[in-house]
């Protein structure tokens, strides 16, 4: 889970992402301002992701059991690829350097 920096509503559908040394991730992203969610099928614990992992909240706790304080990261979503949180400037810079 994460907070969206800018207004955005969208759903990526199921996507596959290959990570060298780890393998393939099967996931989907839901952008429903102000929240964003990454749904991962068969998650891999080796991956350090910037999003807040809320899976254990549902598996281990009852809402009435605890007062939880945690930070939710604020991330940008500027394209259709799941888990790509680059700013518009970073995307433009990457695109122009790849043209060279």
Tab-separated table of C-alpha atoms in Angstrom, residues 2 7 11 14 19 21 28-29 31 37 39 41 48-51 64 70 82 85 87 91-92 94 98-99:
chain	number	residue	atom	x	y	z
A	2	UNK	CA	1.181	3.559	-0.665
A	7	UNK	CA	-4.449	12.367	-8.499
A	11	UNK	CA	-5.602	-0.431	-12.844
A	14	UNK	CA	-1.920	-8.504	-14.293
A	19	UNK	CA	14.185	-9.344	-11.679
A	21	UNK	CA	18.766	-13.036	-9.478
A	28	UNK	CA	-1.141	-5.795	-10.545
A	29	UNK	CA	-1.375	-2.204	-9.364
A	31	UNK	CA	-4.362	3.436	-8.245
A	37	UNK	CA	-2.134	-0.940	-3.903
A	39	UNK	CA	-1.376	-7.046	-5.499
A	41	UNK	CA	0.575	-13.305	-6.697
A	48	UNK	CA	12.690	-5.078	-0.828
A	49	UNK	CA	9.852	-2.888	-2.049
A	50	UNK	CA	9.119	0.744	-1.216
A	51	UNK	CA	5.433	0.065	-0.537
A	64	UNK	CA	-9.472	-4.243	18.061
A	70	UNK	CA	3.214	3.243	10.755
A	82	UNK	CA	3.537	-1.635	-11.942
A	85	UNK	CA	7.670	5.183	-9.105
A	87	UNK	CA	9.190	11.140	-11.417
A	91	UNK	CA	11.421	9.218	-17.088
A	92	UNK	CA	12.248	12.009	-19.571
A	94	UNK	CA	16.020	8.077	-19.031
A	98	UNK	CA	18.477	5.805	-24.132
A	99	UNK	CA	18.117	7.578	-27.499
